[in-house]
mmCIF file of C-alpha atoms and ligand atoms in Angstrom:
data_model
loop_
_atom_site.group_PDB
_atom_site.id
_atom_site.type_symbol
_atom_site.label_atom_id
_atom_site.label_comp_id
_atom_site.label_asym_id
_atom_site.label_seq_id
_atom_site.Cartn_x
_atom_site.Cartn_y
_atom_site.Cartn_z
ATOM 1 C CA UNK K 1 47.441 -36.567 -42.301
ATOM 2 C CA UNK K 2 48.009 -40.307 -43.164
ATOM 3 C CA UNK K 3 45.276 -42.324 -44.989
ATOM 4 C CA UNK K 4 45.545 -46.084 -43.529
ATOM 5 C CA UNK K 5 43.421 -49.365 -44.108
ATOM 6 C CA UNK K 6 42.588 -50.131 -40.719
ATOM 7 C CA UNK K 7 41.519 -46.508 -39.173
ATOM 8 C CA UNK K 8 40.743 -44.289 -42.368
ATOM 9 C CA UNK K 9 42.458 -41.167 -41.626
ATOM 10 C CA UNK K 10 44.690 -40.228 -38.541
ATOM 11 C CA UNK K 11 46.726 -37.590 -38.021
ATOM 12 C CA UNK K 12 50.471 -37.891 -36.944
ATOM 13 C CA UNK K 13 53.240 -36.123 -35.754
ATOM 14 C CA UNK K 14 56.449 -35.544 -37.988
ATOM 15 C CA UNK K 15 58.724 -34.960 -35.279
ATOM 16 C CA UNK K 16 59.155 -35.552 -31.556
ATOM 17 C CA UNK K 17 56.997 -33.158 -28.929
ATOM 18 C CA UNK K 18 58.696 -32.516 -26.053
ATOM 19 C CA UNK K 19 57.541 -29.749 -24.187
ATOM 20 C CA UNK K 20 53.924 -30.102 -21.845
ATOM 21 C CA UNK K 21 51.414 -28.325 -23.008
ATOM 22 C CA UNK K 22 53.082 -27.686 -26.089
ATOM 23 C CA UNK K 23 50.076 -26.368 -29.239
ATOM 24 C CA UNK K 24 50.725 -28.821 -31.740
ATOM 25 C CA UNK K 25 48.237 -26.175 -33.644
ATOM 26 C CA UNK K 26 45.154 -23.928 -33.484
ATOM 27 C CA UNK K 27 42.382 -23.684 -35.920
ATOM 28 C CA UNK K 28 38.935 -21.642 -36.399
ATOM 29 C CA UNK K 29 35.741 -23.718 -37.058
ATOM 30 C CA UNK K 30 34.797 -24.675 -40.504
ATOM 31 C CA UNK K 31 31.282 -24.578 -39.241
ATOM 32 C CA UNK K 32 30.134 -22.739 -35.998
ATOM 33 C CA UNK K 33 26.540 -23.172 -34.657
ATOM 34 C CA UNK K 34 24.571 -21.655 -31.138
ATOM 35 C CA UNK K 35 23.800 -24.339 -28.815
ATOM 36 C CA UNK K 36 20.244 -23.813 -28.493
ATOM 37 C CA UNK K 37 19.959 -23.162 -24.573
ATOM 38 C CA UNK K 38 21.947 -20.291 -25.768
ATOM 39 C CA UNK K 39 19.240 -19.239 -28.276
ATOM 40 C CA UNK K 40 17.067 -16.718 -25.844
ATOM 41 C CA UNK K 41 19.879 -14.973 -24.778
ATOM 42 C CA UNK K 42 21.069 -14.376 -28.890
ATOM 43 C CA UNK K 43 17.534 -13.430 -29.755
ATOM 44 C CA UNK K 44 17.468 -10.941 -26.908
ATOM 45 C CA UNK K 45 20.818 -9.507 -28.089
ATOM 46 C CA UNK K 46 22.760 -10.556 -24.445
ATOM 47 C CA UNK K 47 24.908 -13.152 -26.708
ATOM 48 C CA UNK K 48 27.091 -12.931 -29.823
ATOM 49 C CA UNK K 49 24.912 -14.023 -33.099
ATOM 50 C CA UNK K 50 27.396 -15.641 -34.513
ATOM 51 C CA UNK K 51 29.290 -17.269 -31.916
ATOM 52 C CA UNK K 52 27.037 -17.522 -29.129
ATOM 53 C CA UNK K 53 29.451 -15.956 -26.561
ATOM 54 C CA UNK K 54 27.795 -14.256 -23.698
ATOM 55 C CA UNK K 55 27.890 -10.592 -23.025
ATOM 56 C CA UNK K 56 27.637 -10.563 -19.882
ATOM 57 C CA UNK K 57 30.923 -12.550 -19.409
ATOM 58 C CA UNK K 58 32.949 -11.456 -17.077
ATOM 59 C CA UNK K 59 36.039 -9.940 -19.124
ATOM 60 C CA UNK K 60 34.509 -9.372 -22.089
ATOM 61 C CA UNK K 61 33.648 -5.503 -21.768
ATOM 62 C CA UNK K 62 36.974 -4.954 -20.218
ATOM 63 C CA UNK K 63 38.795 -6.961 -22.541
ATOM 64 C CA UNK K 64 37.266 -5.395 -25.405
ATOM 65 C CA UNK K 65 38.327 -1.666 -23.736
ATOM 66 C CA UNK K 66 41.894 -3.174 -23.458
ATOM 67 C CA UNK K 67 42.054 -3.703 -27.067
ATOM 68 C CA UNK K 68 40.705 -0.317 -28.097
ATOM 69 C CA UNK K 69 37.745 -2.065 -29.904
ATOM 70 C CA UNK K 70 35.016 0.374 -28.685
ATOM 71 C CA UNK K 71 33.800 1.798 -31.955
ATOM 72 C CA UNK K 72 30.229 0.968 -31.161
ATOM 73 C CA UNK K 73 30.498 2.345 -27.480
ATOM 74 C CA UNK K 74 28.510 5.269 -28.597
ATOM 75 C CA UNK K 75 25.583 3.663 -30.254
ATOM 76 C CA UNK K 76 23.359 3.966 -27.466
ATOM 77 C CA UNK K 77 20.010 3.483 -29.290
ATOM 78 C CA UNK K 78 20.655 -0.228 -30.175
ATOM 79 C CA UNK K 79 23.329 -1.557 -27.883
ATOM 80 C CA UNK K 80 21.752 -2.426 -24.724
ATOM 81 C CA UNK K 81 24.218 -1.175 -22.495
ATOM 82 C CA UNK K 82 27.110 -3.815 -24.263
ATOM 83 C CA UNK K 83 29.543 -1.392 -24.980
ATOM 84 C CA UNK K 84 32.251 -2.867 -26.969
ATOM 85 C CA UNK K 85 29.590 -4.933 -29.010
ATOM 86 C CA UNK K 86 28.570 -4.182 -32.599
ATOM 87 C CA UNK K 87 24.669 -4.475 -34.498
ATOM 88 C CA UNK K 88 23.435 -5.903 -37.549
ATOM 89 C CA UNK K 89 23.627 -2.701 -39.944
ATOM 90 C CA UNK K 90 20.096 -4.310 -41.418
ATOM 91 C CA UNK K 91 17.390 -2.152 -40.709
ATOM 92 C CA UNK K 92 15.180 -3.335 -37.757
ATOM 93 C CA UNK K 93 17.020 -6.490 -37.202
ATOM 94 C CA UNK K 94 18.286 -7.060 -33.290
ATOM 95 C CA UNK K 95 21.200 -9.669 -33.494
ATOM 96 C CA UNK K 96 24.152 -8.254 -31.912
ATOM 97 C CA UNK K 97 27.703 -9.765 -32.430
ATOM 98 C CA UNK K 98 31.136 -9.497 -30.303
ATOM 99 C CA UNK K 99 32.755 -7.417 -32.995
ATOM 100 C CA UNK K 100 33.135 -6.794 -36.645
ATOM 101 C CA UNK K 101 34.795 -10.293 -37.213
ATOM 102 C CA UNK K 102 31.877 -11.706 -35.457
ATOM 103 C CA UNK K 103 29.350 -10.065 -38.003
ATOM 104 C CA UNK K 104 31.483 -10.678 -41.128
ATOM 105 C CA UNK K 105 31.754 -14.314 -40.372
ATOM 106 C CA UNK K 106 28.143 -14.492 -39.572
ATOM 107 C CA UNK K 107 27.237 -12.336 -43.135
ATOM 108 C CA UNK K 108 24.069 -13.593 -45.232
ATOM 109 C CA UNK K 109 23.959 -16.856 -43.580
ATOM 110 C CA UNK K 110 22.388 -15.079 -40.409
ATOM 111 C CA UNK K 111 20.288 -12.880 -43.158
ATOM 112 C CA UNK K 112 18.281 -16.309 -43.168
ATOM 113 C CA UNK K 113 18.097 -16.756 -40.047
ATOM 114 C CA UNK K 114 16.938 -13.598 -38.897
ATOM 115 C CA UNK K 115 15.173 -11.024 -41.897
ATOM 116 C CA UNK K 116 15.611 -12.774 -45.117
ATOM 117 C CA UNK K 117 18.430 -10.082 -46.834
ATOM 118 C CA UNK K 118 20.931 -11.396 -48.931
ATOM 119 C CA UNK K 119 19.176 -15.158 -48.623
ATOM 120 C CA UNK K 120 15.812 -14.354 -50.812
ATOM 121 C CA UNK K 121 14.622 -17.764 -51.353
ATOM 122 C CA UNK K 122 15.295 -18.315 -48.231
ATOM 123 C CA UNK K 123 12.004 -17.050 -46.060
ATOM 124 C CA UNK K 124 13.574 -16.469 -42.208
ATOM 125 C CA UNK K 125 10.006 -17.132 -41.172
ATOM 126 C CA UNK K 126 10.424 -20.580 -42.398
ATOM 127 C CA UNK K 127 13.705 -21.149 -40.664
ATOM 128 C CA UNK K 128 12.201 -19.721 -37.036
ATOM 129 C CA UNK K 129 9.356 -22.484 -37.281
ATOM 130 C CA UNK K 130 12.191 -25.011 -37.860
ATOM 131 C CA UNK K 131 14.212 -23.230 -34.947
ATOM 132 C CA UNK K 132 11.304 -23.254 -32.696
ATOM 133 C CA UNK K 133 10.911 -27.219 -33.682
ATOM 134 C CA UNK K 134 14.499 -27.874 -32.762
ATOM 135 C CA UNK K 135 13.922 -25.867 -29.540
ATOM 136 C CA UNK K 136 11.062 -27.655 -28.282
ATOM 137 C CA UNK K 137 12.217 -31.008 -28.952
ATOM 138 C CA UNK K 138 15.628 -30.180 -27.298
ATOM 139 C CA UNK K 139 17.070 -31.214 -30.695
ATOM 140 C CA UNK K 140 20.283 -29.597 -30.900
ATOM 141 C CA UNK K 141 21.904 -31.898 -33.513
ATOM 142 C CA UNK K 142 19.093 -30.989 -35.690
ATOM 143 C CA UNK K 143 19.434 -27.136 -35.253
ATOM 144 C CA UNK K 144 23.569 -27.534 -35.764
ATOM 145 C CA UNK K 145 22.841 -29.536 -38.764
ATOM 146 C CA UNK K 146 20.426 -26.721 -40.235
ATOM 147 C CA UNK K 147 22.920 -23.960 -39.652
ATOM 148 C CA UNK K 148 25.510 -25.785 -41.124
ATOM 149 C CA UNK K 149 23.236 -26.594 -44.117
ATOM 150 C CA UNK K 150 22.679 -22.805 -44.643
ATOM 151 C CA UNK K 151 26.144 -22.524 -44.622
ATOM 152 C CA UNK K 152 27.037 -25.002 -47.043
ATOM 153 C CA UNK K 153 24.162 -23.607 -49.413
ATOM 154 C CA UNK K 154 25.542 -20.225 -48.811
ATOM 155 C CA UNK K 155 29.271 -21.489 -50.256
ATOM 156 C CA UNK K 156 27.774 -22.860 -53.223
ATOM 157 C CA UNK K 157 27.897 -26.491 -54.888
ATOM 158 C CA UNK K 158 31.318 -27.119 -55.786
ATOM 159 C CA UNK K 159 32.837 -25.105 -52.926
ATOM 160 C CA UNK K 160 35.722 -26.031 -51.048
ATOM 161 C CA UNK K 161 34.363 -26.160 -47.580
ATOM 162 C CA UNK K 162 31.556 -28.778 -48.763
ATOM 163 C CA UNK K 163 34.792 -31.195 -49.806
ATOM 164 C CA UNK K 164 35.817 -30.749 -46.643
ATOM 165 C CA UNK K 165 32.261 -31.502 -44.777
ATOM 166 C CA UNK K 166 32.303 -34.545 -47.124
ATOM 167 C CA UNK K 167 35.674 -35.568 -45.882
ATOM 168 C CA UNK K 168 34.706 -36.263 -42.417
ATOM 169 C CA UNK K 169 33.675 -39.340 -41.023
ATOM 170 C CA UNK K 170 29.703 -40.280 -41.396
ATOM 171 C CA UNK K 171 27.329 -42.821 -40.036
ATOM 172 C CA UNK K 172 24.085 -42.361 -40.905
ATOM 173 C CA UNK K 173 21.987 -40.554 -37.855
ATOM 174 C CA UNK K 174 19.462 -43.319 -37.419
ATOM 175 C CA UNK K 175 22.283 -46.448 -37.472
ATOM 176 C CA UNK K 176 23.328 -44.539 -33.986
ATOM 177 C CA UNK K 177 21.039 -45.661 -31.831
ATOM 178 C CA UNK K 178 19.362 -48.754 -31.381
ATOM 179 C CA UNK K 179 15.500 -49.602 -32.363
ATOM 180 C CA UNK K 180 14.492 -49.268 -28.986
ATOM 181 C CA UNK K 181 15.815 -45.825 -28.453
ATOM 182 C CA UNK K 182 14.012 -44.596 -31.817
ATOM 183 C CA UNK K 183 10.845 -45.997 -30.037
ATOM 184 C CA UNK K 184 11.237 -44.421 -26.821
ATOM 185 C CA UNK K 185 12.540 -41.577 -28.144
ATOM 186 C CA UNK K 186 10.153 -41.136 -30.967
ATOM 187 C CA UNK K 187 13.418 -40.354 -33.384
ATOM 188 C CA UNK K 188 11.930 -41.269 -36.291
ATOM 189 C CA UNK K 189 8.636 -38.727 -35.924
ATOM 190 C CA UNK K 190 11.751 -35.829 -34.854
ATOM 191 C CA UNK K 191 13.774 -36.548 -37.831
ATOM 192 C CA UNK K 192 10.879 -36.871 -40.194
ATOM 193 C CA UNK K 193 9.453 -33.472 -38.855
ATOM 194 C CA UNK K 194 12.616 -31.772 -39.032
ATOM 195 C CA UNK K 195 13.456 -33.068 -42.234
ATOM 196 C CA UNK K 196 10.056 -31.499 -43.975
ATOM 197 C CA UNK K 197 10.627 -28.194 -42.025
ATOM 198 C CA UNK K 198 14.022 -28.077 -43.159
ATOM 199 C CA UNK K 199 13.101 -28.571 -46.483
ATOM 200 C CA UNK K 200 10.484 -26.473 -46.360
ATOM 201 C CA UNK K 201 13.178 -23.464 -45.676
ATOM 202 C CA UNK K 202 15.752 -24.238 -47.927
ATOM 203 C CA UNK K 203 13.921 -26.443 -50.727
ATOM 204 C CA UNK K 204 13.450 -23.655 -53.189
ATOM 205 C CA UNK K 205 17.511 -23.438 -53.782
ATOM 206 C CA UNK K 206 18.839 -27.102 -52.865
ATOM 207 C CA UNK K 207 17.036 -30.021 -53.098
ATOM 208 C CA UNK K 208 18.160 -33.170 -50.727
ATOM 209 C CA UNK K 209 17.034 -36.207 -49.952
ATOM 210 C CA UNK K 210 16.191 -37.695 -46.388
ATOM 211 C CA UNK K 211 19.068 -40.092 -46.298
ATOM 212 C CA UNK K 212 21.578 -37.273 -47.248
ATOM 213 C CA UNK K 213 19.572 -35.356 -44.122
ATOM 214 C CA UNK K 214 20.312 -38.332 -41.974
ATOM 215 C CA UNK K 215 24.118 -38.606 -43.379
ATOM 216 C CA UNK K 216 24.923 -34.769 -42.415
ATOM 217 C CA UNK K 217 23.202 -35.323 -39.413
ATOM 218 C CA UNK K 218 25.739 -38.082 -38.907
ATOM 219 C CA UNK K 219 28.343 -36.051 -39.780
ATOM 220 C CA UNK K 220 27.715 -33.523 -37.841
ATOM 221 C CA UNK K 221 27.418 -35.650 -34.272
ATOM 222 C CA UNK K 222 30.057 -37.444 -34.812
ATOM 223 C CA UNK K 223 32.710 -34.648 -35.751
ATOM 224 C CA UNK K 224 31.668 -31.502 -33.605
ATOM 225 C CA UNK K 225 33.395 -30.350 -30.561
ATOM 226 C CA UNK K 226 31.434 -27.919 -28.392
ATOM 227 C CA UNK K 227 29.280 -27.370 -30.919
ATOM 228 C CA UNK K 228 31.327 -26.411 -33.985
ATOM 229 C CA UNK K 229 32.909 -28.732 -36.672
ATOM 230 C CA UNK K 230 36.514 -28.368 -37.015
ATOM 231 C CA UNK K 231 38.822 -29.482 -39.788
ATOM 232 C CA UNK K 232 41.849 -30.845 -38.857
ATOM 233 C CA UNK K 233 40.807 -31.346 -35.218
ATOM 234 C CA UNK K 234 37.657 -33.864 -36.733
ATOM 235 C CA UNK K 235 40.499 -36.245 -38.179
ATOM 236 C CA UNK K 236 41.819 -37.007 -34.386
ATOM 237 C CA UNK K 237 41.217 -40.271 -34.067
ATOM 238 C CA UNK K 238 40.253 -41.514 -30.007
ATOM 239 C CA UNK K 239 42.314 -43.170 -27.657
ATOM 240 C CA UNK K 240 41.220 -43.514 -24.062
ATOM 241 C CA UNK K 241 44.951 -42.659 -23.536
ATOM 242 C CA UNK K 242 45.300 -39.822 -25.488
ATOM 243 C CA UNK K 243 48.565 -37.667 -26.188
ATOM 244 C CA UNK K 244 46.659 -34.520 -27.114
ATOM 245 C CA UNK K 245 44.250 -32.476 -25.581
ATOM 246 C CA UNK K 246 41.902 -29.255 -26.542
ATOM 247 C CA UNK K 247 41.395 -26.070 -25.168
ATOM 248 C CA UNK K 248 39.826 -22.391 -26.507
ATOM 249 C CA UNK K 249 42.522 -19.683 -26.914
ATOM 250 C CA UNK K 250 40.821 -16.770 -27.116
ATOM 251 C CA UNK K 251 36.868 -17.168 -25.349
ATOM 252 C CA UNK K 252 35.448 -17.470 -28.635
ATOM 253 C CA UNK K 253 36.036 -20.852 -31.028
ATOM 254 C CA UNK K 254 39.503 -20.835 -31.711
ATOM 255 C CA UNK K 255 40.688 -24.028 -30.512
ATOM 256 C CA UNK K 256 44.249 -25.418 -29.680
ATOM 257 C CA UNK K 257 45.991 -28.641 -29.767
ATOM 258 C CA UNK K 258 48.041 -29.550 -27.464
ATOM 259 C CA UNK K 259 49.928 -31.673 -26.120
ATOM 260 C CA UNK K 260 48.595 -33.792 -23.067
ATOM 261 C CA UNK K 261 50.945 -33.571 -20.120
ATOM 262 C CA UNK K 262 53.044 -36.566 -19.167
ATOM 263 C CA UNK K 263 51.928 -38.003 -22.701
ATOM 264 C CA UNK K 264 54.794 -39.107 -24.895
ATOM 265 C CA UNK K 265 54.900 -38.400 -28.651
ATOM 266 C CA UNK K 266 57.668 -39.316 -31.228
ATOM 267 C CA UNK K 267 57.914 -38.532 -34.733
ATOM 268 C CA UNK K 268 55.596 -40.978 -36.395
ATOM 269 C CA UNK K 269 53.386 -41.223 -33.656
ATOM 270 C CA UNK K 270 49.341 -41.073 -34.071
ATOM 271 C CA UNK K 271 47.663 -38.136 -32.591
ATOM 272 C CA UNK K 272 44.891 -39.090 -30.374
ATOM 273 C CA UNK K 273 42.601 -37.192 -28.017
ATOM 274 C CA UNK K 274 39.794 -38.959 -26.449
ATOM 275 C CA UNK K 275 35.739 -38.636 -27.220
ATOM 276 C CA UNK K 276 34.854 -39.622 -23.629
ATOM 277 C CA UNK K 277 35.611 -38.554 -20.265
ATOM 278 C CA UNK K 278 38.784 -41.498 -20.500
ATOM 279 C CA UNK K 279 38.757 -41.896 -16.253
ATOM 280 C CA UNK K 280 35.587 -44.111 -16.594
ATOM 281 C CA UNK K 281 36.039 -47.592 -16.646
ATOM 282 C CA UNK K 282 36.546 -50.212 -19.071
ATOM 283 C CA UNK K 283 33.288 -50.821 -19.581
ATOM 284 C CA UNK K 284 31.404 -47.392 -19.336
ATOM 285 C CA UNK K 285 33.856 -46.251 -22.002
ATOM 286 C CA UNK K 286 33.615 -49.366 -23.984
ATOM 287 C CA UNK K 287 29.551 -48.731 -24.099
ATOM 288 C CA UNK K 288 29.751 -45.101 -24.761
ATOM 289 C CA UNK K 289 32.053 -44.858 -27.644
ATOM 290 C CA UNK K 290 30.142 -47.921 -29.441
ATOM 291 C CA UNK K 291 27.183 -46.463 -28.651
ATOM 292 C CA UNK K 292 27.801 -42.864 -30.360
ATOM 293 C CA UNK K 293 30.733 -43.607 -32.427
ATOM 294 C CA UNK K 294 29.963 -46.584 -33.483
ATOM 295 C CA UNK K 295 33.531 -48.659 -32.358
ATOM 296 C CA UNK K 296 34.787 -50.785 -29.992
ATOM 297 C CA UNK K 297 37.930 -49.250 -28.723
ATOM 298 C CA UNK K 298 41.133 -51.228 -28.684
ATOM 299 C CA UNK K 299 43.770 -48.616 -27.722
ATOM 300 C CA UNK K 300 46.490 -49.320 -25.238
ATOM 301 C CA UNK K 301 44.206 -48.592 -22.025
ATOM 302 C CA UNK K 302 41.394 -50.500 -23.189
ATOM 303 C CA UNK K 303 43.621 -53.943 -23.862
ATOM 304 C CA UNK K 304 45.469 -53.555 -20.569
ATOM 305 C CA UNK K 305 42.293 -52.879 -19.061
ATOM 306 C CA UNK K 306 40.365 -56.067 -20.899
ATOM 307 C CA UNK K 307 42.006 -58.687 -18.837
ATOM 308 C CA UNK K 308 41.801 -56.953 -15.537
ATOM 309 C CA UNK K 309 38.344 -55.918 -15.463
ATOM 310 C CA UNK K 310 36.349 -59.134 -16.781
ATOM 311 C CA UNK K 311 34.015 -60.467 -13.743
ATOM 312 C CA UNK K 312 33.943 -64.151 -13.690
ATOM 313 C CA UNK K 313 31.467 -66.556 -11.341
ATOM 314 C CA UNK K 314 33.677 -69.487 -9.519
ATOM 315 C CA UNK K 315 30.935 -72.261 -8.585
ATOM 316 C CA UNK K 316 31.685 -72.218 -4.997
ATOM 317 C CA UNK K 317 30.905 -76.213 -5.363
ATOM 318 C CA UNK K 318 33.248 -77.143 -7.950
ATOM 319 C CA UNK K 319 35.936 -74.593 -8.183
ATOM 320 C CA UNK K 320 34.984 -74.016 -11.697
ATOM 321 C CA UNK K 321 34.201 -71.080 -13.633
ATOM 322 C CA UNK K 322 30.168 -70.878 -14.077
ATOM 323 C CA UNK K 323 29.436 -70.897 -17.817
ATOM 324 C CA UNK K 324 28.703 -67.276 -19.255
ATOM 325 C CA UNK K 325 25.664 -65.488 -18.056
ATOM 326 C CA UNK K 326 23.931 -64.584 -22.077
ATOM 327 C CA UNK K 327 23.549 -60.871 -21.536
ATOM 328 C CA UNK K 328 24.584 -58.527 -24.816
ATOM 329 C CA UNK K 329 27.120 -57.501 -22.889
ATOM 330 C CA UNK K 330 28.973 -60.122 -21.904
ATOM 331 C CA UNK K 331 28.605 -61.984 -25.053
ATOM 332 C CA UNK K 332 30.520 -59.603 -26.481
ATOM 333 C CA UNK K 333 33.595 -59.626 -24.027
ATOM 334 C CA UNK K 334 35.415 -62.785 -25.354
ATOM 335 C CA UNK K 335 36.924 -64.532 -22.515
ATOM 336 C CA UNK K 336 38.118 -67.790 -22.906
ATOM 337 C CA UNK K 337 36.683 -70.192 -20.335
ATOM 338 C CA UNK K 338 39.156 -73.031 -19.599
ATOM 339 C CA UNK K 339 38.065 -76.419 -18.476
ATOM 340 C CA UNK K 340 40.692 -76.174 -15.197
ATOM 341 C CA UNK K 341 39.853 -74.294 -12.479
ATOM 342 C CA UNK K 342 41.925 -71.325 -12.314
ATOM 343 C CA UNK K 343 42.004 -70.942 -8.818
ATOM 344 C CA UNK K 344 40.978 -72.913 -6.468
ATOM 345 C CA UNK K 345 38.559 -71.764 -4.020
ATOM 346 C CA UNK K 346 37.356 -73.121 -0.352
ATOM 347 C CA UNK K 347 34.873 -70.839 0.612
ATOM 348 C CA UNK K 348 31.881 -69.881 -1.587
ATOM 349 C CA UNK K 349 32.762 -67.154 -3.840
ATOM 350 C CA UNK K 350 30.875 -65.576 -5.890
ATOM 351 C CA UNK K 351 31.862 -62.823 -7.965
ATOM 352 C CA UNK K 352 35.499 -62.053 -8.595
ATOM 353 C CA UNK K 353 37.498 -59.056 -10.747
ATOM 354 C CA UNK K 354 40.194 -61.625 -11.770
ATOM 355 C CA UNK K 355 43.267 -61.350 -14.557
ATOM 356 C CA UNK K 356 41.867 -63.675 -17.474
ATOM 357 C CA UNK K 357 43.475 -63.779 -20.846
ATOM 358 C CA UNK K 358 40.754 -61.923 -23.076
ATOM 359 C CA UNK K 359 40.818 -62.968 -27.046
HETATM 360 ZN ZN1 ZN L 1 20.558 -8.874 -38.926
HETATM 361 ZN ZN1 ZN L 2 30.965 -13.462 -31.550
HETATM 362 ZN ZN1 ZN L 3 40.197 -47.272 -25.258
#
């Protein structure tokens, strides 16, 4: 990891990559949450309640049987016909996880979430009305954010892992979209709501303030991948050419690095994945990734791209480029309109996709 001026931290590669497909590395989320269209199907014990995975996933049963890991296979009473699949030893409680890693990650964070052991002050009454607010409001952000609070809370103040939270790049939740998406949206009333509710759950053992809500909301959207905030992974910075690429190794969270085929990488070289889906065009991307991330990308595709994609209008009278139409959007592409004609036309045309040098 390098620290630079212009892009904060990147990551880069100390020698050359050769090999396609190569894993550059693989790493376990810092903080895993339940995307909450998965959140019936964990309540009603079909999915993992720490991870989310399905049961029902084709593999998993068999998988498990491969491995030997059916220590649970005779619990009839509680396990739903999921053999391979372990319970919450807490009396009463119906969360069911993949396996004993599962549960021991999950530990007294999901005590909050579900009956209240190990998390007193924590009432898991309180946290199912904030669930059931996130739910209904399709708020997912919200509901990742909350989990990962609990988990930060859980680590305690000076921990390690909240360094690391604190490490990743932030913009505040509300500077992400504009005013007229707040309005239509009604942001403001779902952050405001899910800030007291929130607050309401945890309050008693960590005080925070709505901006700090609004940063690790920030945090939180702009770092996750599928759902779970990853360490190293969340210093990638985006390129809409990227050299690496990500992938789950084992159907759970683990995710791998590596290296995007065709894609050359020397020693030195920045690592870069990209945000988007990097086949739309120049201006889809452009939109998207200042929209939610908040920066106008300049990587290699994006200035090659630049000149070949700006639309100019020829007067069909003159054979002169029309003077700007004022749209946001094309104020902010800076071409350079020159007082020559660039090409001379005899037949009206209108609208043209033409090379022009862009500034
Ligand atoms: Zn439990
Ligand atoms: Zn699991
Ligand atoms: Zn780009």
């Amino acid at each position: 990891m390098v620290q630079t001026k212009a892009k904060g931290k990147r990551l880069q590669a100390t020698k050359a990559i050769k090999n396609d497909f190569a894993v550059l590395w693989e790493e376990d989320p810092l903080f895993v949450t339940i995307p909450l269209e998965k959140l019936r199907i964990v309540r009603g014990s079909m999915a993992c309640a720490y991870c989310g995975k399905a049961f029902q996933e084709r593999g998993t049963v068999e998988e498990k049987r491969a491995k030997g890991d059916i220590a649970n296979e005779s619990d009839r009473s509680k396990n739903r016909g999921l053999p391979g699949t372990t319970s919450c030893l807490a009396k009463g409680c119906d969360a069911r996880f993949c396996d004993n890693d599962c549960r021991q990650l999950a530990d007294a964070v999901h005590g909050a979430m579900w009956h209240n052991s190990g998390h007193t002050k924590i009432k898991s009454s309180d946290w199912k009305d904030f669930e059931k607010f996130c739910v209904s409001h399709h708020w997912n952000m919200g509901y990742s954010y909350g989990v990962t609070l609990l988990t930060l809370i859980k680590s305690g103040k000076n921990d390690l892992l909240r360094e690391k939270f604190e490490a990743m790049a932030t913009i505040p939740e509300n500077k992400r979209y504009s005013k007229e998406e707040i309005d239509d949206l009604h942001l403001d009333e779902t952050w405001d709501e899910g800030y007291k509710l929130l607050k309401k759950t945890v309050g008693k053992i960590y005080d925070f303030s709505f901006d700090e809500f609004l940063r690790g909301l920030g945090t939180f959207s702009l770092n996750n991948y599928n759902g779970n905030l990853y360490e190293l992974q969340s210093h990638l910075n985006h390129s809409c050419e990227p050299n690496v690429r990500l992938a789950f190794s084992d159907g759970k969270n683990r995710l791998r690095v590596e290296k995007m085929p065709e894609a050359t990488i020397n020693a030195n070289d920045e690592l870069e994945m990209s945000y988007i889906n990097s086949d739309l065009d120049y201006e889809e991307r452009q939109e998207l990734l200042l929209k939610h991330y908040g920066f106008v990308c300049s990587c290699t595709k994006c200035k090659r791209e630049a000149k070949t994609f700006a639309v100019i209008e020829i007067d069909s009278e003159t054979g002169y480029i029309k003077p700007p139409p004022t749209s946001e959007r094309s104020r902010r592409k800076s071409v350079r309109f020159n007082d020559e004609p660039l090409i001379s036309v005899s037949k009206p045309a209108i609208k043209l996709a033409v090379a022009v040098k862009a500034n």
